[in-house]
Coordinates of C-alpha atoms and ligand atoms in Angstrom, one line a residue:
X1 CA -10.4 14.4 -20.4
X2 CA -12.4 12.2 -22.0
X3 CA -15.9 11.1 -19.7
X4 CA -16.5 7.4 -18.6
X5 CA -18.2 5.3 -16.5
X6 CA -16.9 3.9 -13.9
X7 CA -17.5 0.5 -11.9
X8 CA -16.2 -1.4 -9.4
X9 CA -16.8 -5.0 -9.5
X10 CA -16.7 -7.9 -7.1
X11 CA -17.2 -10.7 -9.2
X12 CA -14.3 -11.3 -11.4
X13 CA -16.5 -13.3 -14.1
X14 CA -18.8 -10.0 -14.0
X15 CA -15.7 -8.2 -14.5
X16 CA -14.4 -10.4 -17.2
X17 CA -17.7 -10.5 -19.1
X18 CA -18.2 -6.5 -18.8
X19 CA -14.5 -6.6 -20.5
X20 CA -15.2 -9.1 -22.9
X21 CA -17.6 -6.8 -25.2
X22 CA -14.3 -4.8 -25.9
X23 CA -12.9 -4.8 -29.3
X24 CA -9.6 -5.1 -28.3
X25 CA -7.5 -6.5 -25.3
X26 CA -5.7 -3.0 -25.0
X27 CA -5.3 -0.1 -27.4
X28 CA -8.5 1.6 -27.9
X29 CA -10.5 -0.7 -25.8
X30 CA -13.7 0.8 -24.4
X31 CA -13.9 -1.5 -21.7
X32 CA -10.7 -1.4 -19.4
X33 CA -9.8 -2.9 -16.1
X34 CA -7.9 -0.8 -13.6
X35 CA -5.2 -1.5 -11.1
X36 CA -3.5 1.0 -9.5
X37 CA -4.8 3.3 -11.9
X38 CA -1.1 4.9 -12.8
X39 CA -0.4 4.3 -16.1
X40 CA -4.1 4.1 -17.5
X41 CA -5.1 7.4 -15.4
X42 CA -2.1 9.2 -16.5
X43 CA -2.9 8.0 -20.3
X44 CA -5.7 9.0 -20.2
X45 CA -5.9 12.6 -19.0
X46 CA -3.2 12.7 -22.4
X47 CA -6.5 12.1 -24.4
X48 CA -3.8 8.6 -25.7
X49 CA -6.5 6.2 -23.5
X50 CA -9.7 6.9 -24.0
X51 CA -11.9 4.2 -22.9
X52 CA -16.3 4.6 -22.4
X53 CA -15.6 2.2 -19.2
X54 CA -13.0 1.5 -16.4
X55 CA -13.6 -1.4 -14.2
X56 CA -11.8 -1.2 -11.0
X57 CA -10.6 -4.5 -10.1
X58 CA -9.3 -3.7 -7.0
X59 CA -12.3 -5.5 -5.0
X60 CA -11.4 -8.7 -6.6
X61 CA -9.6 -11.1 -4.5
X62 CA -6.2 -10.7 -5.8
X63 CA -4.5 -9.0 -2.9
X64 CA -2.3 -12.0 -1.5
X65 CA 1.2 -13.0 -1.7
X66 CA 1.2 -16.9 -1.1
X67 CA 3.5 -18.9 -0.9
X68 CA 2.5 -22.3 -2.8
X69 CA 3.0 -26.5 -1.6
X70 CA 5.5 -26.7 -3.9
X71 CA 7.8 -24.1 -2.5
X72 CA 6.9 -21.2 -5.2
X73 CA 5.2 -18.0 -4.7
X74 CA 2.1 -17.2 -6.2
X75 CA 1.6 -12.9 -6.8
X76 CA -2.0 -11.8 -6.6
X77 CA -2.6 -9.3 -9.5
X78 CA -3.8 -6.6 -7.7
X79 CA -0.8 -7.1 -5.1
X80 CA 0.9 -3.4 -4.9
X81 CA 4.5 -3.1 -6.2
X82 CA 5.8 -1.9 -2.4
X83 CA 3.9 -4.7 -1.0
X84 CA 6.0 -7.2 -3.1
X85 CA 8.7 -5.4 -2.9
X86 CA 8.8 -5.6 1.2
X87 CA 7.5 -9.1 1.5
X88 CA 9.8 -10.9 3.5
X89 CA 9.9 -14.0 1.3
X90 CA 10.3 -11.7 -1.7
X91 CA 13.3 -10.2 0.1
X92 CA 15.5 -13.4 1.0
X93 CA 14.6 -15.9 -2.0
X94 CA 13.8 -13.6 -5.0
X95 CA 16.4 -10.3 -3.8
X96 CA 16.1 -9.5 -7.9
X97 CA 12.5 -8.6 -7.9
X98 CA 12.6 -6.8 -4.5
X99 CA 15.4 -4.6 -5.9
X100 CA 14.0 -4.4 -9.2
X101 CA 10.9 -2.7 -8.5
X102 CA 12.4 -0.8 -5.6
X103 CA 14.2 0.8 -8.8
X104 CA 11.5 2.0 -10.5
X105 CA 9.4 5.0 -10.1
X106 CA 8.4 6.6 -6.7
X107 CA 7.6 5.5 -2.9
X108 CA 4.1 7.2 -3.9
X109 CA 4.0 5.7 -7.5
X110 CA 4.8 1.9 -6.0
X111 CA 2.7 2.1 -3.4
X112 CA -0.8 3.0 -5.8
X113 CA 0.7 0.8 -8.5
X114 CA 0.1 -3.0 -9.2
X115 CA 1.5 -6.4 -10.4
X116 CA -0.6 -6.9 -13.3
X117 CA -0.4 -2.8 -14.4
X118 CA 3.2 -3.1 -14.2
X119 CA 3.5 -6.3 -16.8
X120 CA 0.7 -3.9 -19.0
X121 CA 2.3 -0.6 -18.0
X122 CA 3.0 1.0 -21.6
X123 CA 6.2 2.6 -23.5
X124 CA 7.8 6.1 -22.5
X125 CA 8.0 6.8 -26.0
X126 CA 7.8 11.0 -26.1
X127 CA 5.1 10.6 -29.4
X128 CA 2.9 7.9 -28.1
X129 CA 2.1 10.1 -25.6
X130 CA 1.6 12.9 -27.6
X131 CA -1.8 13.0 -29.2
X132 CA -0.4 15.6 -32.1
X133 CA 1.9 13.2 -33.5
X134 CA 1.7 10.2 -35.6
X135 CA 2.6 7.2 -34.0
X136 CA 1.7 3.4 -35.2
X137 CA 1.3 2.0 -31.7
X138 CA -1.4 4.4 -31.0
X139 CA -2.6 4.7 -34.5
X140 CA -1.3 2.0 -36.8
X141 CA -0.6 3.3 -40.1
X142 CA 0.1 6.7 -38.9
X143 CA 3.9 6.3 -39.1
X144 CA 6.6 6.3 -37.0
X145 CA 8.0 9.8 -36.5
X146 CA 10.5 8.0 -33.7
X147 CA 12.8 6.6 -36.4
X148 CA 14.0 10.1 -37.5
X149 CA 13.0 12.2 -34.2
X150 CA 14.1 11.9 -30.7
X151 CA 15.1 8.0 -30.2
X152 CA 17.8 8.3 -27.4
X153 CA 15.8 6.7 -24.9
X154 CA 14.4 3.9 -27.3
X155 CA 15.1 0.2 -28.2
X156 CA 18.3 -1.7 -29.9
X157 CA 17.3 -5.0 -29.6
X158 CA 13.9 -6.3 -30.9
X159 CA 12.9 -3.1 -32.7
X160 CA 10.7 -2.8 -36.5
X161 CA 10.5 -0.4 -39.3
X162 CA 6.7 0.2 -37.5
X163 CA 8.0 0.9 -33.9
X164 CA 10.9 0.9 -31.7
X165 CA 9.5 1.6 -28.4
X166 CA 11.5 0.6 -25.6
X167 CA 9.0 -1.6 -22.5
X168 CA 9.9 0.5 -19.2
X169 CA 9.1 -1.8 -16.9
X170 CA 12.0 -3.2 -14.4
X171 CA 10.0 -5.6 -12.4
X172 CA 9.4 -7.2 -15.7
X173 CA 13.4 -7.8 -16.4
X174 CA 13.7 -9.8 -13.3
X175 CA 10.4 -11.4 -13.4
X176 CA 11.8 -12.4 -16.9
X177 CA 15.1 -13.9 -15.2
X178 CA 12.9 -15.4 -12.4
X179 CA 10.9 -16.8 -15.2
X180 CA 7.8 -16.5 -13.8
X181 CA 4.5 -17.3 -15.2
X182 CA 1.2 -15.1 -15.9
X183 CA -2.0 -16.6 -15.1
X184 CA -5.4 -15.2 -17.0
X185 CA -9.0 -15.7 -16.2
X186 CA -11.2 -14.9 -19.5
X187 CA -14.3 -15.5 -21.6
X188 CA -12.8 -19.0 -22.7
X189 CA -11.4 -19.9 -19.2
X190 CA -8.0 -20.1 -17.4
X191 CA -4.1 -20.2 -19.4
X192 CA -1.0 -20.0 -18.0
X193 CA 1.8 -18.3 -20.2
X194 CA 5.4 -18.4 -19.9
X195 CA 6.8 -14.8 -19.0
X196 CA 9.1 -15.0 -22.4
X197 CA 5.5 -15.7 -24.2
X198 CA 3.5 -13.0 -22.8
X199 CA 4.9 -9.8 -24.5
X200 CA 5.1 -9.5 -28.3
X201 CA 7.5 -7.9 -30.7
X202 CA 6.1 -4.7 -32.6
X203 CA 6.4 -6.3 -36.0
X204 CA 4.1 -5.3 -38.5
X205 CA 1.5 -5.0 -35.7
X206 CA 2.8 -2.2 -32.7
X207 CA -0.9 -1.9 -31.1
X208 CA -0.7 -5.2 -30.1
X209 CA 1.9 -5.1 -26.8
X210 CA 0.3 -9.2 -25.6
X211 CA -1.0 -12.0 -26.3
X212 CA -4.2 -10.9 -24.3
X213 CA -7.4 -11.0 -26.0
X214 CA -10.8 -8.9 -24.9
X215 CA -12.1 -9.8 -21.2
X216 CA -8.8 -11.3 -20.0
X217 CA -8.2 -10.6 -16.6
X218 CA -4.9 -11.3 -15.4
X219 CA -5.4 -13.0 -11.8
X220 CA -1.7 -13.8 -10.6
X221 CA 1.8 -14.5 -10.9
X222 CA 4.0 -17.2 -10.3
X223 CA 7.3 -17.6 -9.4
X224 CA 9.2 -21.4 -9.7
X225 CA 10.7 -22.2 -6.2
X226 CA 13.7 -20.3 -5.3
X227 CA 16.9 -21.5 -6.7
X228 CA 19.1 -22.8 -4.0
X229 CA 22.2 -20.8 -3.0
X230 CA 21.5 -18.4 -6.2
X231 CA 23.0 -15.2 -6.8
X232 CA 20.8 -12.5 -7.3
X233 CA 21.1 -8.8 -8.5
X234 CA 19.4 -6.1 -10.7
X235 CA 21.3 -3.6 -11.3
X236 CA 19.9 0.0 -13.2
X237 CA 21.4 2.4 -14.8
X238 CA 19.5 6.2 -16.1
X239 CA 19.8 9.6 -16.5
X240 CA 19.7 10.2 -12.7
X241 CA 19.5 8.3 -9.6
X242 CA 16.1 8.0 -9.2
X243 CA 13.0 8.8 -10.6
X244 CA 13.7 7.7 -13.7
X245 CA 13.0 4.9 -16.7
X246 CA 16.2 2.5 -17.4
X247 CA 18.3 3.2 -20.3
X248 CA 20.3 -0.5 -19.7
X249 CA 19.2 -2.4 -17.0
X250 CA 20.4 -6.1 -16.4
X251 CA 18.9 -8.8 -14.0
X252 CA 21.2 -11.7 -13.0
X253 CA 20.8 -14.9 -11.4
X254 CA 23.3 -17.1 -10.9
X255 CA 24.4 -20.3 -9.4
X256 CA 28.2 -21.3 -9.3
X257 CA 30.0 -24.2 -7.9
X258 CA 33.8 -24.6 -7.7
X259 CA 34.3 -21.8 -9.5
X260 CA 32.3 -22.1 -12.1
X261 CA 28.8 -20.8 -13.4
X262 CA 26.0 -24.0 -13.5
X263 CA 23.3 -21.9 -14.2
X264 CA 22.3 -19.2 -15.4
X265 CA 19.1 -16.7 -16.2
X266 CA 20.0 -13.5 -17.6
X267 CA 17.6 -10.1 -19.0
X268 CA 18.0 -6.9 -19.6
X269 CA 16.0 -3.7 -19.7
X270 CA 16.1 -0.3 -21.1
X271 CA 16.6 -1.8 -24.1
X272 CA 14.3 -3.9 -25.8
X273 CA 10.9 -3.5 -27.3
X274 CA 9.8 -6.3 -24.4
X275 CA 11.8 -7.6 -21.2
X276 CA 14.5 -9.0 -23.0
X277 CA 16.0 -12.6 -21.9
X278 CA 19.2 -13.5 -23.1
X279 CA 19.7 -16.9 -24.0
X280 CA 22.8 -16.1 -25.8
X281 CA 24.4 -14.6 -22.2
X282 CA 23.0 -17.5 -20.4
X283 CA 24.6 -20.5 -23.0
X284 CA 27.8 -18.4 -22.8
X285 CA 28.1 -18.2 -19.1
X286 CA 27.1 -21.6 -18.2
X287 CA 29.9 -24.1 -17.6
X288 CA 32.5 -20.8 -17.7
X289 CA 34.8 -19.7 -14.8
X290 CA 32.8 -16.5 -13.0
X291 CA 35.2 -14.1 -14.1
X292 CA 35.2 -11.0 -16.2
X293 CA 36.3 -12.2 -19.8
X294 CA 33.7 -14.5 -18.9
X295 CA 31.0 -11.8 -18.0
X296 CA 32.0 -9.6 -21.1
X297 CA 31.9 -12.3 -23.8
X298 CA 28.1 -13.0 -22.3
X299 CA 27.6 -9.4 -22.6
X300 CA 28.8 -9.2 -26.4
X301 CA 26.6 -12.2 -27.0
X302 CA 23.7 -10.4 -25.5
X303 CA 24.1 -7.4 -27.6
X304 CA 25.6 -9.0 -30.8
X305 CA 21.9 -9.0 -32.7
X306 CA 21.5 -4.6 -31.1
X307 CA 20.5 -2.3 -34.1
X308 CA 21.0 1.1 -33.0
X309 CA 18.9 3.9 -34.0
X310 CA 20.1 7.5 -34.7
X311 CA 20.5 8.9 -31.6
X312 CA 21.1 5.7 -28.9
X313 CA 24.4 4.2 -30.2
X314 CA 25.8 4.4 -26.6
X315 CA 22.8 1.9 -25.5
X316 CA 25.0 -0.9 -27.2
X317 CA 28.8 -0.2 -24.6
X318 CA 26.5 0.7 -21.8
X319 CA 24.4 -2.1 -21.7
X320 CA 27.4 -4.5 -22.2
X321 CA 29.1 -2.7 -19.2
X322 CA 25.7 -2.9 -17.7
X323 CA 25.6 -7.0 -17.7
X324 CA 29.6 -6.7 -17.1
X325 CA 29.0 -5.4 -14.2
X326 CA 26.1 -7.0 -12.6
X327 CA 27.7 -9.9 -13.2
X328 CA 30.9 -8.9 -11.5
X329 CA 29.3 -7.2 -8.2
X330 CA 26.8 -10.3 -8.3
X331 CA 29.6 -13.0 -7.9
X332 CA 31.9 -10.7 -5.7
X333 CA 30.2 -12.3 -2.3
Ligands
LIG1 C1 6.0 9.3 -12.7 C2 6.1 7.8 -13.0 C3 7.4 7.2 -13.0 C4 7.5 5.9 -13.2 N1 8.8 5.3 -13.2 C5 8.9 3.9 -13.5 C6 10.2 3.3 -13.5 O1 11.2 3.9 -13.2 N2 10.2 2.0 -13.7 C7 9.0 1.2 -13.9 O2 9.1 0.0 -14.1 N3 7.9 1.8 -14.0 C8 7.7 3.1 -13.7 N4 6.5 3.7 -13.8 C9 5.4 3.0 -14.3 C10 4.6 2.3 -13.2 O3 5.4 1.2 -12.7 C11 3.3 1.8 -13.8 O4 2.5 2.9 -14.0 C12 2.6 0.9 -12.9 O5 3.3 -0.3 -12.6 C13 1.2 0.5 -13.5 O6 0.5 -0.2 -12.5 P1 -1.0 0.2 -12.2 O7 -1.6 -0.8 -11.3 O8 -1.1 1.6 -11.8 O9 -1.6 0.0 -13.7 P2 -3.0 0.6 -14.3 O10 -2.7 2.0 -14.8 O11 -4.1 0.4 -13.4 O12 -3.1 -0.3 -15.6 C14 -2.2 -0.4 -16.6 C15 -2.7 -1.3 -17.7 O13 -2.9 -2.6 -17.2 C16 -4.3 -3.0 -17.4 N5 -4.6 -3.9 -16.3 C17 -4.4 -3.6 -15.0 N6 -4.7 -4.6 -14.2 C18 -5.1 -5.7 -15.1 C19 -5.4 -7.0 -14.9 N7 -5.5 -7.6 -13.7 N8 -5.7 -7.8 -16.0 C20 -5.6 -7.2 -17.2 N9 -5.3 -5.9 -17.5 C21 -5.0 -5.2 -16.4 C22 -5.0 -1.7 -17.6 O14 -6.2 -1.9 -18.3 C23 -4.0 -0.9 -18.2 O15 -4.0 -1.1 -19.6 C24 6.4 5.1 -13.5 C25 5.1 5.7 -13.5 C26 5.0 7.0 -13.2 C27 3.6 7.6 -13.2
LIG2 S1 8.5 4.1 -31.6 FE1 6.5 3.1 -31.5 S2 5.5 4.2 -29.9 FE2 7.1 5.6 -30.6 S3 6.3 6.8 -32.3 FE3 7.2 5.0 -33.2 S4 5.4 3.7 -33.3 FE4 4.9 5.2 -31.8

């Protein structure tokens, strides 16, 4: 593994301004900031990270779940996935995120790993993380040996001729639902972004996964107050019960009233080359009885755009039974 030096700040603008003198917000960056340490660790004993610094942020004061005046909830980025998993106002008023993340991973994995790694965590793809191969994401212009090669597990919807990585993340699909918003600290001062806004396609340019820039430190998360009397679920489906990366994943929430859906937030996961919101699901459902023709013409709106590669045409019917379904357990109750 590659050597580096490692700190542990307690000023986040010493933290930022360490960071800052990276290159780049992400791939390749020498200076890197470290949550829970499980994706960036793992990377990097792979020889695929290799930065000459890694600032532990986890002395920052970032640890609190709050919840805010206006009746939101504001996620400290160091917060650990099992800690917003099991936080009782996580629990009753955002049930999707609590399930979400409860999906992903291990007890041991959620416990180490936090809210800002998990929005950065980075693709499952078999040749990014295999130092041998080409790959444009690690190496951009090295190819992309994906498009012919193994691709079961990878994206139909938001893919290029550079990259179709799948994102792995769940708590990102219902964060994207919830529509939360990312709040950074950096060398030019605070933003908010929309969660939509955050993540970027691969396009031409598959090394760069965000709109983060060198020294921004994500600080929180916020979720808009709860909708009232909202139907919630996020519903997984993989190789094996647990364990295990999504290969359609679907997060739902709903609100109905005699009968019929008046609003709706709808993404999937598995997927996509980012947490993939559906505003074609979510024009189709609203205004429509909840019933199933209902739920599967929203799921062929959601998928009508899905390219399949060699090897994942099944993605396409199980990701439309996916929604289907979510939808149907979700307005069962
Ligand atoms: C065996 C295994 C199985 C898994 N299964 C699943 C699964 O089924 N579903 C799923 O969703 N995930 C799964 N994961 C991924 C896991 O959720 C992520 O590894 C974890 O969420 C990353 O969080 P972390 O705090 O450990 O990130 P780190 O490794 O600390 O950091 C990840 C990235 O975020 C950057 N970063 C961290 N904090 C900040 C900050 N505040 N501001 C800016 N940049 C920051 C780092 O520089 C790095 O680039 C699995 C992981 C493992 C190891
Ligand atoms: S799909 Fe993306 S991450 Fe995978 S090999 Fe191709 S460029 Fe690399």
């Amino acid at each position: 593994m590659h050597t580096f030096e490692f700190i542990r700040p307690t000023d986040p603008a010493a933290a930022i301004a360490t960071a800052a003198q990276s290159k780049t917000a992400q791939q390749g960056a020498d200076v890197r900031f470290m949550g829970g340490g499980t994706t960036l660790i793992d990377l990097m004993k792979l020889n695929v990270e290799t930065p000459d610094r890694v600032l532990d942020i986890n002395r920052l004061p970032f640890d609190k779940i709050e919840v805010m005046p206006d009746g939101g909830l504001r996620i400290g980025a160091t917060v650990r996935n099992s800690d917003l998993a099991y936080h009782a106002t996580v629990q009753k008023d955002y049930p999707v995120l609590s399930q979400a993340i409860l999906q992903g991973a291990s007890a041991q994995v959620r416990n180490m790993a936090t809210v800002a790694g998990n929005l950065l965590q980075r693709t499952r793809c078999l040749y990014f993380r295999d130092t041998a191969m080409p790959c444009n994401k690690r190496e951009p212009g090295s190819g992309c040996p994906a498009i012919t090669g193994h691709n079961r597990t990878l994206a139909i919807l938001g893919a290029s001729e550079q990259c179709i990585a799948t994102n792995p993340s769940d708590m990102c699909v219902a964060m994207a639902a919830l529509e939360a918003t990312i709040h950074i600290q950096g060398p030019k001062g605070t933003r908010a972004i929309a969660f939509g806004d955050f993540h970027l396609l691969p396009g031409n340019t598959p090394q760069h996964e965000t709109v983060l820039e060198p020294g921004d430190l994500i600080t929180h998360v916020t979720l808009p107050p709860p909708v009232h009397r909202s139907k919630q679920l996020y519903l997984k489906l993989r190789d094996r019960a647990s364990y295990e990366f999504a290969l359609a994943s679907a997060a739902i929430v709903l609100t109905i009233a005699a009968g019929k859906i008046t609003r709706a937030r709808i993404a999937l996961g598995g997927v996509g080359t980012k947490p993939w919101r559906s505003p074609e699901a979510e024009t189709l459902l609203t205004g429509k009885p909840a019933n199933d023709a209902s739920f599967r013409q929203a799921a062929e709106a959601a998928l009508r755009n899905a390219r399949p590669q060699s090897e994942n045409k099944f993605k396409i019917e199980l990701a439309k039974r996916c929604l289907t379904y979510a939808l149907r357990t979700a307005t069962a109750s």
